[in-house]
Coordinates of C-alpha atoms in Angstrom, one line a residue:
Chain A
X155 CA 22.3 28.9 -53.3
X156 CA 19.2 27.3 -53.7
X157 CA 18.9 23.2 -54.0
X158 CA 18.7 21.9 -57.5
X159 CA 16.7 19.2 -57.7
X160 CA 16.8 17.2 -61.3
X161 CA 13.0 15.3 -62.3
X162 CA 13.1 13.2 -64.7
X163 CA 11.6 14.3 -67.9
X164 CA 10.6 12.5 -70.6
X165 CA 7.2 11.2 -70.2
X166 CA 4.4 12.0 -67.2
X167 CA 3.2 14.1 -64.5
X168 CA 6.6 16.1 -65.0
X169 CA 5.2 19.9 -64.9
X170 CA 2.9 19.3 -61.6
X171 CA 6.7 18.4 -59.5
X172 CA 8.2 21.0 -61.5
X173 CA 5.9 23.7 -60.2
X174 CA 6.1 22.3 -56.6
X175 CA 9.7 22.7 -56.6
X176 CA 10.0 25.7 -57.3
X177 CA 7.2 27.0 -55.4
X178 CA 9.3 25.7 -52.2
X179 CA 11.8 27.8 -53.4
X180 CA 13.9 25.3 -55.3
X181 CA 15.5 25.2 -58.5
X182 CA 14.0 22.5 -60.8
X183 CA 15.9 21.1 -63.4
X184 CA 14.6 18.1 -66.5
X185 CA 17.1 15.5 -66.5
X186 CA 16.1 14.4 -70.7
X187 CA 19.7 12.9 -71.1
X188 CA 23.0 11.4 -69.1
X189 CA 24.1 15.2 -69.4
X190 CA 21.3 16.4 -67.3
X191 CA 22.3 14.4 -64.6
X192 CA 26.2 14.1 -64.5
X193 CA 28.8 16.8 -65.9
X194 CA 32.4 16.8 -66.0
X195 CA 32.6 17.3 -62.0
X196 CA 30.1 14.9 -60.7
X197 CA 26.2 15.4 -60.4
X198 CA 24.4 18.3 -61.8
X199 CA 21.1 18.0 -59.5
X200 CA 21.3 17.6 -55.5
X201 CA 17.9 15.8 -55.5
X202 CA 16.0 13.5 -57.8
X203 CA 11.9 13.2 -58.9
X204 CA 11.1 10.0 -60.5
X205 CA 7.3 11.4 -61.2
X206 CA 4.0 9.4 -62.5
X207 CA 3.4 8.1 -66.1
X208 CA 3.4 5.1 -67.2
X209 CA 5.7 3.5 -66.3
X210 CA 6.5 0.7 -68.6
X211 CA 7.2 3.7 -71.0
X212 CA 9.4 5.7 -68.9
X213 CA 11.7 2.1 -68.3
X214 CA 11.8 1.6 -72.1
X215 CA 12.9 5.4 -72.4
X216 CA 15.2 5.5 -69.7
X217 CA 17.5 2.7 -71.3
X218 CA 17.1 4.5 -74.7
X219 CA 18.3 7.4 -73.9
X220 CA 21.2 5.3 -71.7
X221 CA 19.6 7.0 -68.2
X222 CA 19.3 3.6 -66.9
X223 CA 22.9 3.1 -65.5
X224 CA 24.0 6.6 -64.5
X225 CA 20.3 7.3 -62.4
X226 CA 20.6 3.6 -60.8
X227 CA 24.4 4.5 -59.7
X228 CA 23.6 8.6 -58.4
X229 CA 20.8 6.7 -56.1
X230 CA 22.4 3.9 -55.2
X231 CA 25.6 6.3 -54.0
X232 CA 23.2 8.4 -52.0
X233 CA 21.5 11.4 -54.5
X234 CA 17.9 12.2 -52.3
X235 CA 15.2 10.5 -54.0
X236 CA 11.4 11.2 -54.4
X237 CA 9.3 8.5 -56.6
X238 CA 5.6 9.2 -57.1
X239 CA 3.4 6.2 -58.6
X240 CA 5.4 5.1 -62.0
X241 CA 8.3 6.5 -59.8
X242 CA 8.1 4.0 -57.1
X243 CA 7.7 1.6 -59.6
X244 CA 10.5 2.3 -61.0
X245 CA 12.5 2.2 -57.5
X246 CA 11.2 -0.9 -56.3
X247 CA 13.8 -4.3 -56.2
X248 CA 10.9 -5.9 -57.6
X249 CA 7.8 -5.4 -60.1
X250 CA 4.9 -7.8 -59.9
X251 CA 2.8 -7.8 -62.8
X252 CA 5.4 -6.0 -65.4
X253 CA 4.7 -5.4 -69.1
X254 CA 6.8 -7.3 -70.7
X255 CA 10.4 -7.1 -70.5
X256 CA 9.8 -4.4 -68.0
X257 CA 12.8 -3.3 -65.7
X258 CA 12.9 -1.4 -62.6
X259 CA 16.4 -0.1 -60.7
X260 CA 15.9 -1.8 -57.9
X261 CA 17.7 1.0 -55.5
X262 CA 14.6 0.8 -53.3
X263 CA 13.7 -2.9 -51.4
X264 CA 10.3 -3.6 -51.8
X265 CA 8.3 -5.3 -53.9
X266 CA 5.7 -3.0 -56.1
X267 CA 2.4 -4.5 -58.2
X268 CA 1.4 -2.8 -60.9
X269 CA -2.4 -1.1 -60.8
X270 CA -3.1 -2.9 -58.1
X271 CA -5.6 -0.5 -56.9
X272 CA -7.5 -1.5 -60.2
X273 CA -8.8 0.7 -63.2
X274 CA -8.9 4.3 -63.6
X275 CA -13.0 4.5 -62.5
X276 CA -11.1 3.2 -59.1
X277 CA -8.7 6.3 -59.1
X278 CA -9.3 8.4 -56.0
X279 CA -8.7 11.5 -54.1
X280 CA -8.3 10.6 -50.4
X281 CA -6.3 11.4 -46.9
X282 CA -3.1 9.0 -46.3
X283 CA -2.1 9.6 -42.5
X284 CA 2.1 9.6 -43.1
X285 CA 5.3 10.0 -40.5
X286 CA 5.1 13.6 -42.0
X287 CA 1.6 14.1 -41.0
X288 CA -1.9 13.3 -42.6
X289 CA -1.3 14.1 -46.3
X290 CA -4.1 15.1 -49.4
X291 CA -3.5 13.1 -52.1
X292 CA -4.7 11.1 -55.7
X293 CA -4.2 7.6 -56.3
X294 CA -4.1 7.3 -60.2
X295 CA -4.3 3.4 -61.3
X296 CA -2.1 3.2 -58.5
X297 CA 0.2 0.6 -57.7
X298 CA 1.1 -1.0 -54.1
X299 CA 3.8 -2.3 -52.0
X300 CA 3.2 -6.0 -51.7
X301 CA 6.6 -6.4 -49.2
X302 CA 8.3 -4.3 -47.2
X303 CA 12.2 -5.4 -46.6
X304 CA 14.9 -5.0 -44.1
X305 CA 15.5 -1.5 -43.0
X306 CA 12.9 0.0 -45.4
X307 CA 10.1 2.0 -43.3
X308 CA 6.7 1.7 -44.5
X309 CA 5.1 5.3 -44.8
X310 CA 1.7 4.7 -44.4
X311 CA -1.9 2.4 -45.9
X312 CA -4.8 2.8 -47.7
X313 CA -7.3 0.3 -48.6
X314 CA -5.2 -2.3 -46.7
X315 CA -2.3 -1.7 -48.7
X316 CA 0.9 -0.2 -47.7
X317 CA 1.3 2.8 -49.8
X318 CA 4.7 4.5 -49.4
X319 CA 8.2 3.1 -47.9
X320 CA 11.4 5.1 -47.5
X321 CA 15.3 4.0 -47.0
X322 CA 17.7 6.3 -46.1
X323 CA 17.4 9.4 -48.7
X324 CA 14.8 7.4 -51.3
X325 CA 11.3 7.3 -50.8
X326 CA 8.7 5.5 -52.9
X327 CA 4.9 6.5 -52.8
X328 CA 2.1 4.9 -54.7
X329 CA 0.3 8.2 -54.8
X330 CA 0.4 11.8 -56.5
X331 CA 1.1 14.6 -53.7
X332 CA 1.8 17.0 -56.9
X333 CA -1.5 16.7 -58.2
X334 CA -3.2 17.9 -55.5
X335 CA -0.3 20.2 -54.0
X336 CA 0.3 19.0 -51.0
X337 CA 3.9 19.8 -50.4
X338 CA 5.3 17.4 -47.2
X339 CA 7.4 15.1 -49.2
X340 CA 8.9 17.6 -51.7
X341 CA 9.8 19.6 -48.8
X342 CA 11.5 16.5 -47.0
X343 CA 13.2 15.9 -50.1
X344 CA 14.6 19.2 -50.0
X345 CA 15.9 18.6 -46.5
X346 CA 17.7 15.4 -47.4
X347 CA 19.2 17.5 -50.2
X348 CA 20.3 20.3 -48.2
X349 CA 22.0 18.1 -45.4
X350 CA 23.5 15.7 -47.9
X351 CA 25.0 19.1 -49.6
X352 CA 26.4 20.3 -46.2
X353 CA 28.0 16.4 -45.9
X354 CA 29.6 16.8 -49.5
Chain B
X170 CA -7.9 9.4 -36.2
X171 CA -11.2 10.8 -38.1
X172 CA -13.1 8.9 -40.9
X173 CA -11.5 9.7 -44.5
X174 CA -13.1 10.5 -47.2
X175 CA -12.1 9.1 -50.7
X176 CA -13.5 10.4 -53.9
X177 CA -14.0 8.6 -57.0
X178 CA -14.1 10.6 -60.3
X179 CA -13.9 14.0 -59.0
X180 CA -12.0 16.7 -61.7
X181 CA -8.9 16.6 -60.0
X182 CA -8.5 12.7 -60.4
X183 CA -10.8 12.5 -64.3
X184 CA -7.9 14.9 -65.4
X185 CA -4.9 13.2 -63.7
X186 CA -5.0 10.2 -65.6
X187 CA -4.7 12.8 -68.3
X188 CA -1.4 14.1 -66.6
X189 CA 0.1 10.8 -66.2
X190 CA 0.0 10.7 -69.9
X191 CA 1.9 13.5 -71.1
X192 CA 4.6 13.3 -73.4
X193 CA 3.2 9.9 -74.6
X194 CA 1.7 8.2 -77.6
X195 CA -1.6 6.5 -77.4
X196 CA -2.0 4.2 -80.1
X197 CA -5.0 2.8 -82.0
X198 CA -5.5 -0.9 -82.0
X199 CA -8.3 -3.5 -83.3
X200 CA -7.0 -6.8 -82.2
X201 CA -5.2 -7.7 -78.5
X202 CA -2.3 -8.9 -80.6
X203 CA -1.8 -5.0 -82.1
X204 CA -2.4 -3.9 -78.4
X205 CA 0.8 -6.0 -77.6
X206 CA 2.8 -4.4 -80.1
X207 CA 1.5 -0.8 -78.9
X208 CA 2.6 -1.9 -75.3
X209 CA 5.8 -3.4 -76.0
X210 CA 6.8 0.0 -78.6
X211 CA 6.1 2.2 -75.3
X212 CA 2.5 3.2 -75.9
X213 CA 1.4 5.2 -72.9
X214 CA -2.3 3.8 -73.4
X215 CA -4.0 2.1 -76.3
X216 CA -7.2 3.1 -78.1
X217 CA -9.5 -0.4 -78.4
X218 CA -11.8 -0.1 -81.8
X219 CA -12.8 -2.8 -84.6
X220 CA -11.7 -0.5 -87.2
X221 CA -9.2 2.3 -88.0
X222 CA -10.1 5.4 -89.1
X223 CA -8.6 5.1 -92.4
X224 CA -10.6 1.7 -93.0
X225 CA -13.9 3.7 -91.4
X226 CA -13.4 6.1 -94.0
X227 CA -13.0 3.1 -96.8
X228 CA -15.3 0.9 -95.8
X229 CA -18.3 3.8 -95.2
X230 CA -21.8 2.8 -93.0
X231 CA -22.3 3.9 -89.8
X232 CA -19.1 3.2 -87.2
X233 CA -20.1 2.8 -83.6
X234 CA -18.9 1.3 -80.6
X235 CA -17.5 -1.8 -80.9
X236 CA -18.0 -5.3 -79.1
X237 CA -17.6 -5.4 -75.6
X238 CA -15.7 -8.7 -76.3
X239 CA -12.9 -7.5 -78.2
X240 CA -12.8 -4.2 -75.8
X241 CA -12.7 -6.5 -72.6
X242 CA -9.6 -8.8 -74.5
X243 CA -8.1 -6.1 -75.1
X244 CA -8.3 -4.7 -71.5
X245 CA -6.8 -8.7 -70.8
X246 CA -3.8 -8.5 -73.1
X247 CA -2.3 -4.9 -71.7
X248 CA -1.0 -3.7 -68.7
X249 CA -1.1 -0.4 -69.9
X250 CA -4.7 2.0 -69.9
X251 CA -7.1 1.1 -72.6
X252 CA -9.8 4.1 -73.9
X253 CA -12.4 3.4 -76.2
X254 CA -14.8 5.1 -78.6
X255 CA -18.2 6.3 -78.3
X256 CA -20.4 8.0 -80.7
X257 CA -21.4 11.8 -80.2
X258 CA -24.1 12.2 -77.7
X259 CA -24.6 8.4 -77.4
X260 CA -24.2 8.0 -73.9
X261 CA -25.9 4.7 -73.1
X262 CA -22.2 3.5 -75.2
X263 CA -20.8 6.0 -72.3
X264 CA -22.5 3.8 -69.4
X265 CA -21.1 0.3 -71.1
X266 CA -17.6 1.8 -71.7
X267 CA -18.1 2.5 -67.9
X268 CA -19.5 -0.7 -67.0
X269 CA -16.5 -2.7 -69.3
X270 CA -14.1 -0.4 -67.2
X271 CA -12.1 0.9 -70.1
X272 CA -9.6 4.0 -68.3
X273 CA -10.6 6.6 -70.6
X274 CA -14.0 7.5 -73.5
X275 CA -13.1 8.9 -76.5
X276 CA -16.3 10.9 -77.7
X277 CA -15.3 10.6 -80.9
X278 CA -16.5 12.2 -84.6
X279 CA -14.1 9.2 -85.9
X280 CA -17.7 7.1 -85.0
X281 CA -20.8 7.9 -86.5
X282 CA -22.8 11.2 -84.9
X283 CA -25.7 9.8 -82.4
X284 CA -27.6 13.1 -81.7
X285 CA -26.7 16.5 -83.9
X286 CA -27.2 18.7 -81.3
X287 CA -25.8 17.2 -77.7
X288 CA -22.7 15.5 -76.5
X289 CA -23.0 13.3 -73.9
X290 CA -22.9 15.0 -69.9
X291 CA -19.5 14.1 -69.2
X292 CA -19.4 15.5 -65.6
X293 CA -22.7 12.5 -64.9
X294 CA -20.0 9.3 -65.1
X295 CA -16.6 8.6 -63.1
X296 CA -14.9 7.6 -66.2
X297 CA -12.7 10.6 -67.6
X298 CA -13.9 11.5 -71.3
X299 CA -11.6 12.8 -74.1
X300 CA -13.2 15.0 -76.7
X301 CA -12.3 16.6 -79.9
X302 CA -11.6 20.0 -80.9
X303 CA -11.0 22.1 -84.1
X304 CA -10.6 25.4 -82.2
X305 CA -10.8 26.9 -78.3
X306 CA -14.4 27.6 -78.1
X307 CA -15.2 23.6 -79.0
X308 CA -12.5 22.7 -76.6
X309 CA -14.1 24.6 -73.6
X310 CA -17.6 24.1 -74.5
X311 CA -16.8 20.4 -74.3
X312 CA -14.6 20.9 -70.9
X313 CA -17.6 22.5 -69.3
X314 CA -19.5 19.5 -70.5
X315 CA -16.8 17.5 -68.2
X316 CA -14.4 16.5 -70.2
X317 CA -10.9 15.9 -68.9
X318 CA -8.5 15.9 -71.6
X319 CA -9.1 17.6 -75.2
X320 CA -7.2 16.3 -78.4
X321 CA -7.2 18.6 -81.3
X322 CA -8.7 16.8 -84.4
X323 CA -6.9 16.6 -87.1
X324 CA -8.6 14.5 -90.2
X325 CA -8.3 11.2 -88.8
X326 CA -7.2 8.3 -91.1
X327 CA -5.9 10.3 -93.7
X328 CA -1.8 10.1 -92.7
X329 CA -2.1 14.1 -94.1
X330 CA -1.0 15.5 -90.9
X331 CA -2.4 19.0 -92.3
X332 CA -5.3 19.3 -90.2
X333 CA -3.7 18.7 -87.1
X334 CA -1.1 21.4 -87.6
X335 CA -3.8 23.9 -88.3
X336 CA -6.4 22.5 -85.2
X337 CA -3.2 22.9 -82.4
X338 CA -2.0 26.0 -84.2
X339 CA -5.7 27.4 -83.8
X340 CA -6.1 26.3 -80.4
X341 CA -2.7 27.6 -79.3
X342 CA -3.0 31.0 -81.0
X343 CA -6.7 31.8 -79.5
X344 CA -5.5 31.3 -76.6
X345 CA -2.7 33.8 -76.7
X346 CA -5.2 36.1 -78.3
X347 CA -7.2 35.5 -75.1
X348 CA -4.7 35.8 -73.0
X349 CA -3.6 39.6 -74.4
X350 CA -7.1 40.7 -74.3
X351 CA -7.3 40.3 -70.6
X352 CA -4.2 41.7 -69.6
X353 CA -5.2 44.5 -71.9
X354 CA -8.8 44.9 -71.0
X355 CA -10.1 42.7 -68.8
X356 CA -13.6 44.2 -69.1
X357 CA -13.4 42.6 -72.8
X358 CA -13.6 38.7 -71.5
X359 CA -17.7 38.8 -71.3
X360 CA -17.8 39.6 -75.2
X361 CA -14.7 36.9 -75.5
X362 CA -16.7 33.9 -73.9
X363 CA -19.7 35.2 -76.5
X364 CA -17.8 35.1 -79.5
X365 CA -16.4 31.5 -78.1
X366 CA -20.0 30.3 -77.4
X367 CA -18.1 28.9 -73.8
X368 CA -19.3 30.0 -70.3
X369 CA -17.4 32.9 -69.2
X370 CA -15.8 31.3 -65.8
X371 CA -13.7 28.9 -68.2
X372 CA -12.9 31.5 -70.3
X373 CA -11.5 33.4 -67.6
X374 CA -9.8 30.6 -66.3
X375 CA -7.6 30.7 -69.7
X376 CA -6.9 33.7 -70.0
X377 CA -5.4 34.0 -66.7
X378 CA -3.4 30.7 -66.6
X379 CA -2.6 31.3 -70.7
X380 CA -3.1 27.3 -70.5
X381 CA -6.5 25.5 -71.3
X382 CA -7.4 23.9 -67.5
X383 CA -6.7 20.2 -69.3
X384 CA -4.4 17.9 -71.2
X385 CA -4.5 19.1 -75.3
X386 CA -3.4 16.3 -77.1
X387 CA -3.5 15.9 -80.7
X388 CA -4.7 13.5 -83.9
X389 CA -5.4 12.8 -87.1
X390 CA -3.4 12.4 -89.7
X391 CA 0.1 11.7 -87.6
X392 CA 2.1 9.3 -89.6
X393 CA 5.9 9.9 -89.2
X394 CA 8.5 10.3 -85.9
X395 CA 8.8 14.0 -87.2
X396 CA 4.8 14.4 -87.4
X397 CA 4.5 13.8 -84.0
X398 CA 7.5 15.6 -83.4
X399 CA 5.8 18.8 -84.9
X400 CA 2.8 18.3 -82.9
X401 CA 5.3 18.6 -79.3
X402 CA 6.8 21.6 -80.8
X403 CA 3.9 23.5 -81.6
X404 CA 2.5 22.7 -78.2
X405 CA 0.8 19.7 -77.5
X406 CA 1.4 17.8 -74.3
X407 CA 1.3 13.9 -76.7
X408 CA 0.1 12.3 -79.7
X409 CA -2.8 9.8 -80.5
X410 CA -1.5 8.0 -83.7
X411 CA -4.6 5.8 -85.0
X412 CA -3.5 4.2 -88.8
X413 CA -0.6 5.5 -89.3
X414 CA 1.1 2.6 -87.1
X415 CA -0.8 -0.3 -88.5
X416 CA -1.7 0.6 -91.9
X417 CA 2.6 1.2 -92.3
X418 CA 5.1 -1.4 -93.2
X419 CA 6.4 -2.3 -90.2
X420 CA 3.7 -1.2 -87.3
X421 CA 6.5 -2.5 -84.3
X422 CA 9.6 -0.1 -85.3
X423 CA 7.3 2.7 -86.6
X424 CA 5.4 2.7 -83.3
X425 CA 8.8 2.6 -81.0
X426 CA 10.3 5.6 -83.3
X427 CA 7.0 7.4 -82.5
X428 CA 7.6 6.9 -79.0
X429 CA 11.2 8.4 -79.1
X430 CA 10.5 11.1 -81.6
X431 CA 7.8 12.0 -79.1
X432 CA 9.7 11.9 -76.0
X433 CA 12.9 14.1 -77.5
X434 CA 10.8 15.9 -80.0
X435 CA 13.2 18.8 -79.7
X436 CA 16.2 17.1 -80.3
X437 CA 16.3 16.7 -84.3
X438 CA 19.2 13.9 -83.6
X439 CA 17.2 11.6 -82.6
X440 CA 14.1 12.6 -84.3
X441 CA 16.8 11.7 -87.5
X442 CA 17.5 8.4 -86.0
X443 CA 14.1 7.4 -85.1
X444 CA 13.2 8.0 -88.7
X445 CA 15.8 5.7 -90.1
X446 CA 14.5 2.8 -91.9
X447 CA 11.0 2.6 -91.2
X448 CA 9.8 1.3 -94.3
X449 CA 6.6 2.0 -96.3
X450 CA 4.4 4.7 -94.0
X451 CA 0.6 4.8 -94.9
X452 CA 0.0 6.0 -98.3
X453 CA -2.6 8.8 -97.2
X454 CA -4.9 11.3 -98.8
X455 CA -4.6 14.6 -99.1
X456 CA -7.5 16.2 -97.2
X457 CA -7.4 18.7 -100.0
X458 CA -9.3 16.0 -102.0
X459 CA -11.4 14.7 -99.5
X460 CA -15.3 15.4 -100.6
X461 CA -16.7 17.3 -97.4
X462 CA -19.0 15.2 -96.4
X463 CA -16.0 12.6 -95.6
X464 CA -13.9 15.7 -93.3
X465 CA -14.5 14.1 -89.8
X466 CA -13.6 17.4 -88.7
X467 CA -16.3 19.0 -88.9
X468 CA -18.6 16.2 -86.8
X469 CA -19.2 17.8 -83.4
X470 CA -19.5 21.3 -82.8

């Protein structure tokens, strides 16, 4: 049976990892409500995508729509993670430079400022050499990890800045693999959710 | 390890920003105090301009760009991305847009018309452009100028959502149309990208993805959490809501139920409860009795 891998889906890039997914031969699924996630006998999805937007909007949307609590306890007990951009901001124990009133689930520990990489005429499309290889990616009004903490790997720089880190099963990168198709952290995903499937 | 390229403002990256912003509201604003209120109501991005459409429309002379200073206090007050207006074919407003370092232009027929006959050459600046459309051969002529995200027009600053309906309906349906005639007859697509007045290379693009190569947003004339509810259904990928927040009763609940109608636009419970108890919307004008002259629509061609 193939993996079903849940991205959240109420506001972003949510098409682009969509189409990855299922392109590497899994099934993708739009977690919109609690219901998406969890059902009557546990979790729905093997695998979570926190993808871009903006992600001040996807916090306030998240608690709306009561995702907060239910995502923050599936990662925290172990569901795979991927967070792209908005995604890792969204991870991250701390945000520096929040909108206001802006919360983050804190499952991942690092520390995550906002656009650091400056306005969009500073977006770019550029090579990030990663643990899973050189990879082709887009830095959109990016953000970047401003500290690193214990037992968190850090996945790589640009600019000076550290760029992606990963914990166990949840990684958080700054940039957008989907955007330009590069598939080496969708398919790691995939092989977190596969052995955490065989474990269950 | 070999020397990395990075590029600024290619396609790929101009129309990401785009992505990013899907599902999402962007909000007009004319003070950093309004920005704030977008921001905290979960605005995706805010559109910077001194006035509304609906007060362009009442107020009449030329609209342009407007002061760098309240753009750049703007860009201060939010964390979120600011776009801003220029005028059709005016792009010296482009390259200080640019310069300012707003996120996104917004070529806009909501401004006064600079030149009759050109838009501005998107593809020459590293800033993404947003244009507007009435149908798909304006939407791909002004892609192939370089613009990275197309927003159906609407008739801005009228709160008659009318226009809109029909501009993403349009838009929608030609595509389809386009899509049929090349699985039919491919051979037909040369006389297709004529009749569109678009090059033919776009126009084959679309009809073989059945998607236009960009964001389609829409505007004009959104008002309500089931306006921009309709817009999702019939297809858009977000809103732009310009006086229908702040020409309403109460611009900070209206703007938050924009944002959640928008989000779960197919989920008529909470498009129900997002319309609770907004207050006074804009009063509006029927487009039907707008002189022609005053249809915004039909600026840019």
């Amino acid at each position: 049976m193939p993996v079903t891998v849940g991205v959240l889906g109420l506001q972003g890039g949510v098409r682009e990892h969509r189409e990855l997914l299922e392109h590497l031969g899994a099934r993708a699924s739009l977690v919109r409500a609690p219901s998406d996630l969890v059902g009557p006998d546990g979790l729905r999805v093997d695998a979570l995508v926190l993808p871009g937007g903006e992600s001040s909007t996807i916090d306030k949307l998240i608690r709306l729509f009561d995702l907060f609590e239910p995502m923050r306890t599936a990662i925290a007990d172990g569901l795979p993670t991927l967070g792209t951009c908005a995604g890792l901001v969204l991870l991250a124990r701390e945000v520096v430079d929040p909108a206001p009133g802006q919360r983050s689930l804190g499952v991942l520990d690092v520390t995550v400022r906002r656009n650091a990489l400056g306005s969009q005429v500073a977006s770019s499309e550029t090579t990030v050499s990663t643990p899973l290889g050189p990879v082709q990616v887009a830095f959109i009004r990016a953000p970047v990890i401003t500290r690193v903490g214990a037992g968190v790997e850090s996945l790589g720089t640009h600019a000076g800045e550290i760029v992606g880190a990963r914990a166990g099963a949840v990684t958080g990168i700054s940039f957008h693999p989907e955007l330009t198709g590069d598939v080496a952290f969708h398919r790691e995903l995939l092989a977190h959710a596969t052995r955490s499937s065989r474990a269950a | 390890m070999g020397a990395m390229t990075t590029t600024l403002g290619s396609p790929l990256v101009k129309r990401g920003l785009a992505d990013m912003l899907k599902g999402g509201v962007i909000m007009d604003v004319v003070t950093p105090e309004q920005a704030r209120i977008a921001e905290d109501a979960g605005a995706v991005a805010v559109m910077a301009l001194e006035r509304v459409p609906a007060d362009i429309r009442a107020q009449g002379g030329v609209a342009r760009m407007s002061d760098p200073d309240l753009i750049s206090a703007i860009i201060e007050a939010v964390s979120i991305p600011v776009m801003a207006k220029a005028r059709i074919g005016h792009f010296v407003e482009a390259q200080v847009l640019e310069y300012l370092k707003v996120d996104y232009i917004d070529e806009s027929e909501v401004l006064s018309p600079a030149d009759y006959a050109n838009h501005i050459d998107k593809q020459a600046f590293t800033v993404p452009f947003v244009c507007g459309a009435t149908n798909l051969g304006e939407a791909l002529r002004r892609i192939a100028e370089g613009a990275a995200m197309i927003r159906s027009k609407g008739e801005a600053g009228t709160g008659d959502v009318s226009e809109a309906t029909k501009h993403i309906r349009t838009i929608r349906h030609e595509i389809a149309v386009l899509k049929a005639t090349y699985e039919a007859n491919p051979d037909e697509l040369y006389v297709a990208a004529k009749e569109l007045q678009a090059p033919y290379e776009i126009v084959r693009e679309v009809a073989e993805t059945g998607t236009l190569p960009v964001v389609l947003f829409t505007a004009g004339g959104v008002a309500t959490p089931a306006d921009a509810a309709l817009m999702m259904q019939l297809g858009a990928d977000g809103v732009f809501v310009g006086s229908g927040i702040f020409k309403s009763g109460n611009p900070a609940a209206r703007a938050a139920a924009i944002v959640k109608a928008t989000a779960r636009f197919d989920d008529p419970a909470v498009v129900a409860e997002a319309s609770r108890g907004l207050g006074e919307a804009m009063v509006g004008i029927n487009v039907a009795d707008l002189p022609a002259p005053h249809r915004l629509a039909e600026r840019g061609w």
